[in-house]
N, CA, C and O atoms as CSV, one atom per row, in Angstrom:
chain,resi,resn,atom,element,x,y,z
A,1,MET,N,N,95.704,76.622,148.078
A,1,MET,CA,C,96.515,76.943,146.920
A,1,MET,C,C,97.974,77.012,147.347
A,1,MET,O,O,98.292,77.617,148.371
A,2,SER,N,N,98.864,76.399,146.574
A,2,SER,CA,C,100.275,76.407,146.928
A,2,SER,C,C,100.897,77.743,146.531
A,2,SER,O,O,100.397,78.449,145.655
A,3,GLN,N,N,101.991,78.066,147.194
A,3,GLN,CA,C,102.657,79.347,146.966
A,3,GLN,C,C,103.389,79.334,145.632
A,3,GLN,O,O,104.043,78.351,145.284
A,4,SER,N,N,103.276,80.426,144.890
A,4,SER,CA,C,104.002,80.549,143.624
A,4,SER,C,C,105.406,81.043,143.907
A,4,SER,O,O,105.617,81.918,144.746
A,5,LEU,N,N,106.364,80.468,143.193
A,5,LEU,CA,C,107.766,80.809,143.390
A,5,LEU,C,C,108.382,81.230,142.061
A,5,LEU,O,O,107.877,80.896,140.990
A,6,GLN,N,N,109.464,81.958,142.153
A,6,GLN,CA,C,110.164,82.436,140.958
A,6,GLN,C,C,111.639,82.108,141.123
A,6,GLN,O,O,112.208,82.309,142.196
A,7,THR,N,N,112.253,81.608,140.072
A,7,THR,CA,C,113.678,81.308,140.126
A,7,THR,C,C,114.248,81.282,138.720
A,7,THR,O,O,113.510,81.266,137.734
A,8,LEU,N,N,115.567,81.279,138.642
A,8,LEU,CA,C,116.263,81.123,137.372
A,8,LEU,C,C,116.551,79.641,137.199
A,8,LEU,O,O,117.232,79.035,138.026
A,9,CYS,N,N,116.037,79.063,136.136
A,9,CYS,CA,C,116.275,77.643,135.872
A,9,CYS,C,C,117.729,77.476,135.429
A,9,CYS,O,O,118.148,78.120,134.467
A,10,PRO,N,N,118.508,76.629,136.106
A,10,PRO,CA,C,119.905,76.442,135.710
A,10,PRO,C,C,120.055,75.688,134.387
A,10,PRO,O,O,121.114,75.739,133.762
A,11,ASN,N,N,119.019,75.003,133.966
A,11,ASN,CA,C,119.088,74.217,132.731
A,11,ASN,C,C,118.832,75.079,131.495
A,11,ASN,O,O,119.648,75.101,130.573
A,12,CYS,N,N,117.693,75.794,131.474
A,12,CYS,CA,C,117.349,76.582,130.284
A,12,CYS,C,C,117.685,78.066,130.429
A,12,CYS,O,O,117.482,78.835,129.489
A,13,GLN,N,N,118.200,78.483,131.598
A,13,GLN,CA,C,118.640,79.852,131.848
A,13,GLN,C,C,117.527,80.882,131.669
A,13,GLN,O,O,117.784,81.996,131.214
A,14,LYS,N,N,116.301,80.523,132.022
A,14,LYS,CA,C,115.163,81.445,131.957
A,14,LYS,C,C,114.610,81.613,133.367
A,14,LYS,O,O,114.654,80.687,134.177
A,15,THR,N,N,114.093,82.797,133.648
A,15,THR,CA,C,113.421,83.016,134.925
A,15,THR,C,C,112.009,82.468,134.794
A,15,THR,O,O,111.273,82.856,133.887
A,16,VAL,N,N,111.630,81.569,135.691
A,16,VAL,CA,C,110.342,80.896,135.587
A,16,VAL,C,C,109.563,81.026,136.881
A,16,VAL,O,O,110.129,81.225,137.955
A,17,ILE,N,N,108.246,80.907,136.750
A,17,ILE,CA,C,107.340,80.882,137.891
A,17,ILE,C,C,106.784,79.471,137.996
A,17,ILE,O,O,106.344,78.900,136.998
A,18,TYR,N,N,106.800,78.912,139.190
A,18,TYR,CA,C,106.294,77.563,139.398
A,18,TYR,C,C,105.715,77.471,140.795
A,18,TYR,O,O,105.855,78.401,141.589
A,19,SER,N,N,105.071,76.363,141.101
A,19,SER,CA,C,104.481,76.197,142.425
A,19,SER,C,C,105.336,75.249,143.255
A,19,SER,O,O,106.079,74.431,142.713
A,20,ALA,N,N,105.223,75.366,144.571
A,20,ALA,CA,C,105.979,74.492,145.465
A,20,ALA,C,C,105.495,73.045,145.339
A,20,ALA,O,O,106.257,72.113,145.594
A,21,ALA,N,N,104.243,72.858,144.951
A,21,ALA,CA,C,103.703,71.505,144.788
A,21,ALA,C,C,104.275,70.821,143.552
A,21,ALA,O,O,104.343,69.593,143.498
A,22,ASN,N,N,104.688,71.608,142.560
A,22,ASN,CA,C,105.260,71.063,141.330
A,22,ASN,C,C,106.604,71.770,141.081
A,22,ASN,O,O,106.655,72.759,140.350
A,23,PRO,N,N,107.695,71.261,141.690
A,23,PRO,CA,C,108.974,71.983,141.630
A,23,PRO,C,C,109.779,71.740,140.358
A,23,PRO,O,O,110.997,71.574,140.417
A,24,TYR,N,N,109.110,71.717,139.215
A,24,TYR,CA,C,109.806,71.496,137.950
A,24,TYR,C,C,109.660,72.725,137.065
A,24,TYR,O,O,108.639,73.411,137.102
A,25,CYS,N,N,110.683,72.996,136.274
A,25,CYS,CA,C,110.647,74.118,135.345
A,25,CYS,C,C,109.539,73.872,134.327
A,25,CYS,O,O,109.517,72.808,133.709
A,26,PRO,N,N,108.611,74.825,134.127
A,26,PRO,CA,C,107.528,74.625,133.153
A,26,PRO,C,C,108.017,74.638,131.703
A,26,PRO,O,O,107.277,74.244,130.802
A,27,LEU,N,N,109.245,75.084,131.470
A,27,LEU,CA,C,109.770,75.148,130.104
A,27,LEU,C,C,110.550,73.903,129.714
A,27,LEU,O,O,110.379,73.383,128.611
A,28,CYS,N,N,111.416,73.415,130.619
A,28,CYS,CA,C,112.283,72.286,130.252
A,28,CYS,C,C,112.104,71.065,131.152
A,28,CYS,O,O,112.634,70.000,130.837
A,29,GLY,N,N,111.370,71.185,132.268
A,29,GLY,CA,C,111.122,70.045,133.140
A,29,GLY,C,C,112.221,69.803,134.161
A,29,GLY,O,O,112.176,68.794,134.865
A,30,HIS,N,N,113.203,70.684,134.269
A,30,HIS,CA,C,114.301,70.526,135.216
A,30,HIS,C,C,113.788,70.680,136.654
A,30,HIS,O,O,112.946,71.536,136.925
A,31,LEU,N,N,114.294,69.855,137.568
A,31,LEU,CA,C,113.917,69.957,138.976
A,31,LEU,C,C,114.554,71.206,139.564
A,31,LEU,O,O,115.772,71.378,139.504
A,32,LEU,N,N,113.724,72.080,140.133
A,32,LEU,CA,C,114.211,73.348,140.682
A,32,LEU,C,C,114.392,73.201,142.183
A,32,LEU,O,O,113.580,72.564,142.854
A,33,THR,N,N,115.454,73.790,142.706
A,33,THR,CA,C,115.732,73.691,144.136
A,33,THR,C,C,115.207,74.934,144.844
A,33,THR,O,O,115.376,76.053,144.361
A,34,PRO,N,N,114.571,74.727,145.990
A,34,PRO,CA,C,113.992,75.861,146.716
A,34,PRO,C,C,115.033,76.833,147.271
A,34,PRO,O,O,114.664,77.949,147.636
A,35,ALA,N,N,116.292,76.474,147.351
A,35,ALA,CA,C,117.313,77.343,147.935
A,35,ALA,C,C,117.509,78.625,147.137
A,35,ALA,O,O,117.886,79.654,147.697
A,36,THR,N,N,117.257,78.570,145.844
A,36,THR,CA,C,117.474,79.760,145.013
A,36,THR,C,C,116.184,80.507,144.707
A,36,THR,O,O,116.200,81.480,143.954
A,37,ASP,N,N,115.060,80.065,145.283
A,37,ASP,CA,C,113.770,80.667,144.971
A,37,ASP,C,C,113.593,82.015,145.653
A,37,ASP,O,O,114.162,82.284,146.711
A,38,GLN,N,N,112.785,82.851,145.011
A,38,GLN,CA,C,112.336,84.105,145.602
A,38,GLN,C,C,110.816,84.053,145.618
A,38,GLN,O,O,110.195,83.643,144.638
A,39,SER,N,N,110.229,84.458,146.703
A,39,SER,CA,C,108.775,84.479,146.770
A,39,SER,C,C,108.252,85.569,145.850
A,39,SER,O,O,108.887,86.611,145.690
A,40,LEU,N,N,107.099,85.331,145.247
A,40,LEU,CA,C,106.524,86.338,144.360
A,40,LEU,C,C,106.090,87.589,145.115
A,40,LEU,O,O,105.901,88.648,144.517
A,41,SER,N,N,105.935,87.463,146.420
A,41,SER,CA,C,105.534,88.647,147.181
A,41,SER,C,C,106.641,89.702,147.154
A,41,SER,O,O,106.362,90.884,147.354
A,42,THR,N,N,107.894,89.297,146.912
A,42,THR,CA,C,108.984,90.271,146.841
A,42,THR,C,C,109.143,90.822,145.427
A,42,THR,O,O,109.842,91.816,145.231
A,43,ALA,N,N,108.503,90.192,144.437
A,43,ALA,CA,C,108.598,90.667,143.058
A,43,ALA,C,C,107.518,91.711,142.804
A,43,ALA,O,O,106.426,91.646,143.367
A,44,SER,N,N,107.843,92.668,141.951
A,44,SER,CA,C,106.860,93.689,141.612
A,44,SER,C,C,105.833,93.109,140.635
A,44,SER,O,O,106.077,92.084,140.000
A,45,ASP,N,N,104.695,93.773,140.527
A,45,ASP,CA,C,103.651,93.325,139.608
A,45,ASP,C,C,104.160,93.318,138.167
A,45,ASP,O,O,103.804,92.445,137.375
A,46,GLU,N,N,105.001,94.305,137.840
A,46,GLU,CA,C,105.561,94.370,136.489
A,46,GLU,C,C,106.417,93.139,136.187
A,46,GLU,O,O,106.337,92.571,135.097
A,47,GLN,N,N,107.234,92.733,137.157
A,47,GLN,CA,C,108.085,91.557,136.972
A,47,GLN,C,C,107.244,90.296,136.790
A,47,GLN,O,O,107.543,89.450,135.948
A,48,ILE,N,N,106.197,90.186,137.587
A,48,ILE,CA,C,105.335,89.007,137.502
A,48,ILE,C,C,104.656,88.953,136.140
A,48,ILE,O,O,104.624,87.896,135.510
A,49,LEU,N,N,104.110,90.082,135.676
A,49,LEU,CA,C,103.454,90.114,134.371
A,49,LEU,C,C,104.443,89.818,133.247
A,49,LEU,O,O,104.106,89.107,132.300
A,50,ARG,N,N,105.654,90.352,133.342
A,50,ARG,CA,C,106.671,90.104,132.322
A,50,ARG,C,C,107.029,88.617,132.274
A,50,ARG,O,O,107.172,88.043,131.194
A,51,LEU,N,N,107.173,88.002,133.440
A,51,LEU,CA,C,107.497,86.571,133.489
A,51,LEU,C,C,106.363,85.721,132.951
A,51,LEU,O,O,106.598,84.736,132.250
A,52,LEU,N,N,105.136,86.096,133.274
A,52,LEU,CA,C,103.992,85.333,132.781
A,52,LEU,C,C,103.877,85.444,131.262
A,52,LEU,O,O,103.593,84.455,130.587
A,53,ARG,N,N,104.097,86.651,130.720
A,53,ARG,CA,C,104.056,86.821,129.258
A,53,ARG,C,C,105.178,86.031,128.585
A,53,ARG,O,O,104.970,85.395,127.552
A,54,GLN,N,N,106.368,86.081,129.182
A,54,GLN,CA,C,107.518,85.363,128.632
A,54,GLN,C,C,107.230,83.857,128.599
A,54,GLN,O,O,107.537,83.187,127.613
A,55,THR,N,N,106.656,83.341,129.650
A,55,THR,CA,C,106.331,81.915,129.721
A,55,THR,C,C,105.219,81.567,128.745
A,55,THR,O,O,105.263,80.505,128.124
A,56,ALA,N,N,104.224,82.431,128.592
A,56,ALA,CA,C,103.099,82.155,127.704
A,56,ALA,C,C,103.503,82.233,126.235
A,56,ALA,O,O,102.927,81.530,125.404
A,57,GLU,N,N,104.475,83.070,125.900
A,57,GLU,CA,C,104.874,83.247,124.509
A,57,GLU,C,C,105.710,82.087,123.986
A,57,GLU,O,O,105.746,81.848,122.779
A,58,GLN,N,N,106.376,81.370,124.867
A,58,GLN,CA,C,107.239,80.277,124.426
A,58,GLN,C,C,106.408,79.028,124.197
A,58,GLN,O,O,105.679,78.597,125.091
A,59,PRO,N,N,106.510,78.431,122.993
A,59,PRO,CA,C,105.728,77.225,122.723
A,59,PRO,C,C,106.209,76.054,123.565
A,59,PRO,O,O,107.408,75.867,123.775
A,60,ASP,N,N,105.273,75.290,124.029
A,60,ASP,CA,C,105.571,74.119,124.832
A,60,ASP,C,C,106.221,73.054,123.945
A,60,ASP,O,O,105.844,72.899,122.783
A,61,GLU,N,N,107.180,72.332,124.482
A,61,GLU,CA,C,107.881,71.297,123.705
A,61,GLU,C,C,106.918,70.203,123.250
A,61,GLU,O,O,107.046,69.693,122.137
A,62,THR,N,N,105.961,69.840,124.092
A,62,THR,CA,C,104.995,68.810,123.695
A,62,THR,C,C,104.105,69.317,122.566
A,62,THR,O,O,103.665,68.534,121.724
A,63,GLU,N,N,103.840,70.608,122.543
A,63,GLU,CA,C,103.046,71.195,121.462
A,63,GLU,C,C,103.805,71.108,120.137
A,63,GLU,O,O,103.214,70.813,119.099
A,64,LYS,N,N,105.112,71.365,120.175
A,64,LYS,CA,C,105.927,71.250,118.971
A,64,LYS,C,C,105.918,69.811,118.454
A,64,LYS,O,O,105.778,69.576,117.254
A,65,ILE,N,N,106.066,68.859,119.361
A,65,ILE,CA,C,106.086,67.444,118.972
A,65,ILE,C,C,104.730,67.039,118.405
A,65,ILE,O,O,104.660,66.315,117.413
A,66,ARG,N,N,103.659,67.504,119.033
A,66,ARG,CA,C,102.314,67.170,118.552
A,66,ARG,C,C,102.096,67.718,117.137
A,66,ARG,O,O,101.559,67.021,116.276
A,67,LYS,N,N,102.506,68.948,116.902
A,67,LYS,CA,C,102.360,69.542,115.569
A,67,LYS,C,C,103.193,68.792,114.542
A,67,LYS,O,O,102.763,68.620,113.401
A,68,ARG,N,N,104.387,68.340,114.935
A,68,ARG,CA,C,105.240,67.576,114.025
A,68,ARG,C,C,104.575,66.258,113.638
A,68,ARG,O,O,104.617,65.862,112.473
A,69,TRP,N,N,103.955,65.571,114.615
A,69,TRP,CA,C,103.266,64.302,114.332
A,69,TRP,C,C,102.046,64.535,113.449
A,69,TRP,O,O,101.742,63.712,112.586
A,70,ILE,N,N,101.343,65.651,113.658
A,70,ILE,CA,C,100.178,65.953,112.822
A,70,ILE,C,C,100.620,66.182,111.378
A,70,ILE,O,O,99.981,65.686,110.450
A,71,ARG,N,N,101.711,66.931,111.181
A,71,ARG,CA,C,102.231,67.146,109.829
A,71,ARG,C,C,102.643,65.827,109.185
A,71,ARG,O,O,102.379,65.596,108.005
A,72,LEU,N,N,103.288,64.971,109.959
A,72,LEU,CA,C,103.709,63.674,109.439
A,72,LEU,C,C,102.503,62.828,109.036
A,72,LEU,O,O,102.532,62.155,108.006
A,73,ALA,N,N,101.446,62.860,109.844
A,73,ALA,CA,C,100.232,62.102,109.523
A,73,ALA,C,C,99.573,62.635,108.252
A,73,ALA,O,O,99.090,61.852,107.434
A,74,ILE,N,N,99.548,63.949,108.080
A,74,ILE,CA,C,98.951,64.541,106.875
A,74,ILE,C,C,99.729,64.123,105.634
A,74,ILE,O,O,99.139,63.766,104.615
A,75,VAL,N,N,101.043,64.167,105.723
A,75,VAL,CA,C,101.876,63.759,104.586
A,75,VAL,C,C,101.647,62.282,104.274
A,75,VAL,O,O,101.567,61.906,103.105
A,76,ALA,N,N,101.541,61.438,105.305
A,76,ALA,CA,C,101.311,60.007,105.089
A,76,ALA,C,C,99.968,59.762,104.412
A,76,ALA,O,O,99.871,58.932,103.508
A,77,VAL,N,N,98.934,60.476,104.841
A,77,VAL,CA,C,97.603,60.321,104.233
A,77,VAL,C,C,97.634,60.748,102.773
A,77,VAL,O,O,97.035,60.089,101.923
A,78,ILE,N,N,98.319,61.835,102.474
A,78,ILE,CA,C,98.418,62.298,101.090
A,78,ILE,C,C,99.157,61.268,100.236
A,78,ILE,O,O,98.737,60.980,99.115
A,79,LEU,N,N,100.242,60.719,100.750
A,79,LEU,CA,C,100.991,59.716,99.991
A,79,LEU,C,C,100.159,58.461,99.732
A,79,LEU,O,O,100.188,57.912,98.630
A,80,VAL,N,N,99.424,58.012,100.738
A,80,VAL,CA,C,98.563,56.838,100.561
A,80,VAL,C,C,97.478,57.133,99.523
A,80,VAL,O,O,97.179,56.287,98.680
A,81,ALA,N,N,96.893,58.319,99.582
A,81,ALA,CA,C,95.851,58.683,98.613
A,81,ALA,C,C,96.424,58.719,97.189
A,81,ALA,O,O,95.767,58.287,96.243
A,82,LEU,N,N,97.642,59.232,97.043
A,82,LEU,CA,C,98.262,59.255,95.720
A,82,LEU,C,C,98.521,57.843,95.196
A,82,LEU,O,O,98.272,57.556,94.025
A,83,VAL,N,N,99.012,56.980,96.051
A,83,VAL,CA,C,99.259,55.596,95.637
A,83,VAL,C,C,97.954,54.918,95.257
A,83,VAL,O,O,97.892,54.215,94.248
A,84,LEU,N,N,96.913,55.122,96.052
A,84,LEU,CA,C,95.623,54.497,95.748
A,84,LEU,C,C,95.010,55.047,94.461
A,84,LEU,O,O,94.234,54.355,93.802
A,85,ALA,N,N,95.345,56.266,94.103
A,85,ALA,CA,C,94.835,56.845,92.855
A,85,ALA,C,C,95.670,56.405,91.657
A,85,ALA,O,O,95.131,56.210,90.568
A,86,ILE,N,N,96.976,56.246,91.844
A,86,ILE,CA,C,97.864,55.927,90.727
A,86,ILE,C,C,97.812,54.442,90.353
A,86,ILE,O,O,97.901,54.111,89.171
A,87,VAL,N,N,97.673,53.553,91.319
A,87,VAL,CA,C,97.695,52.114,91.034
A,87,VAL,C,C,96.591,51.694,90.057
A,87,VAL,O,O,96.895,50.985,89.098
A,88,PRO,N,N,95.332,52.093,90.247
A,88,PRO,CA,C,94.314,51.704,89.258
A,88,PRO,C,C,94.593,52.272,87.863
A,88,PRO,O,O,94.362,51.592,86.864
A,89,LEU,N,N,95.085,53.502,87.789
A,89,LEU,CA,C,95.426,54.090,86.493
A,89,LEU,C,C,96.555,53.305,85.825
A,89,LEU,O,O,96.514,53.066,84.618
A,90,ALA,N,N,97.540,52.914,86.586
A,90,ALA,CA,C,98.647,52.134,86.033
A,90,ALA,C,C,98.160,50.786,85.527
A,90,ALA,O,O,98.617,50.315,84.486
A,91,ARG,N,N,97.246,50.164,86.245
A,91,ARG,CA,C,96.700,48.871,85.799
A,91,ARG,C,C,95.940,49.023,84.482
A,91,ARG,O,O,96.065,48.190,83.585
A,92,ILE,N,N,95.161,50.083,84.378
A,92,ILE,CA,C,94.394,50.319,83.143
A,92,ILE,C,C,95.345,50.538,81.965
A,92,ILE,O,O,95.175,49.943,80.901
A,93,LEU,N,N,96.344,51.393,82.166
A,93,LEU,CA,C,97.308,51.655,81.099
A,93,LEU,C,C,98.088,50.393,80.731
A,93,LEU,O,O,98.337,50.138,79.553
A,94,TYR,N,N,98.469,49.613,81.724
A,94,TYR,CA,C,99.206,48.380,81.470
A,94,TYR,C,C,98.359,47.392,80.669
A,94,TYR,O,O,98.853,46.743,79.748
A,95,SER,N,N,97.086,47.286,81.028
A,95,SER,CA,C,96.218,46.350,80.295
A,95,SER,C,C,96.014,46.807,78.856
A,95,SER,O,O,95.920,45.973,77.955
A,96,LYS,N,N,95.943,48.121,78.622
A,96,LYS,CA,C,95.801,48.623,77.248
A,96,LYS,C,C,97.064,48.348,76.435
A,96,LYS,O,O,96.982,47.935,75.279
A,97,VAL,N,N,98.219,48.575,77.032
A,97,VAL,CA,C,99.477,48.308,76.338
A,97,VAL,C,C,99.612,46.814,76.066
A,97,VAL,O,O,100.063,46.419,74.990
A,98,LYS,N,N,99.233,45.994,77.014
A,98,LYS,CA,C,99.301,44.540,76.863
A,98,LYS,C,C,98.380,44.085,75.730
A,98,LYS,O,O,98.750,43.236,74.919
A,99,ASP,N,N,97.165,44.668,75.686
A,99,ASP,CA,C,96.216,44.317,74.618
A,99,ASP,C,C,96.746,44.739,73.249
A,99,ASP,O,O,96.543,44.022,72.270
A,100,GLN,N,N,97.417,45.878,73.161
A,100,GLN,CA,C,97.957,46.342,71.881
A,100,GLN,C,C,99.069,45.422,71.394
A,100,GLN,O,O,99.216,45.206,70.191
A,101,HIS,N,N,99.854,44.881,72.325
A,101,HIS,CA,C,100.909,43.967,71.921
A,101,HIS,C,C,100.346,42.626,71.458
A,101,HIS,O,O,100.904,41.979,70.571
A,102,LYS,N,N,99.228,42.215,72.074
A,102,LYS,CA,C,98.590,40.955,71.664
A,102,LYS,C,C,97.905,41.115,70.315
A,102,LYS,O,O,98.002,40.233,69.461
A,103,ASN,N,N,97.221,42.218,70.119
A,103,ASN,CA,C,96.453,42.469,68.892
A,103,ASN,C,C,96.941,43.743,68.212
A,103,ASN,O,O,96.282,44.779,68.307
A,104,PRO,N,N,98.066,43.687,67.537
A,104,PRO,CA,C,98.534,44.897,66.854
A,104,PRO,C,C,97.624,45.231,65.688
A,104,PRO,O,O,97.117,44.330,65.021
A,105,ARG,N,N,97.411,46.503,65.435
A,105,ARG,CA,C,96.472,46.910,64.370
A,105,ARG,C,C,97.124,47.001,63.053
A,105,ARG,O,O,96.471,47.330,62.062
């Protein structure tokens, strides 16, 4: 298991926990430099728990994008369903109006 490290990300200005095997900020993806890292062994348990909660509470950017695409897909499906429902009704009404003009009563 690789050592867990803690540092302040210079990009998003948040204190983050990451591993030496993956030296990128888990929040913004910025490459973190080991020169500013502090080992978790020097951090108190309270600090570690606070950092883990802070990281867990923030929604992942890919999750936001995924939810946005899902909403867009739902709206597209609803619009297609409305068009498919309205077109046959419009054809029926148009044919009735056309018939009335051909054969006025």
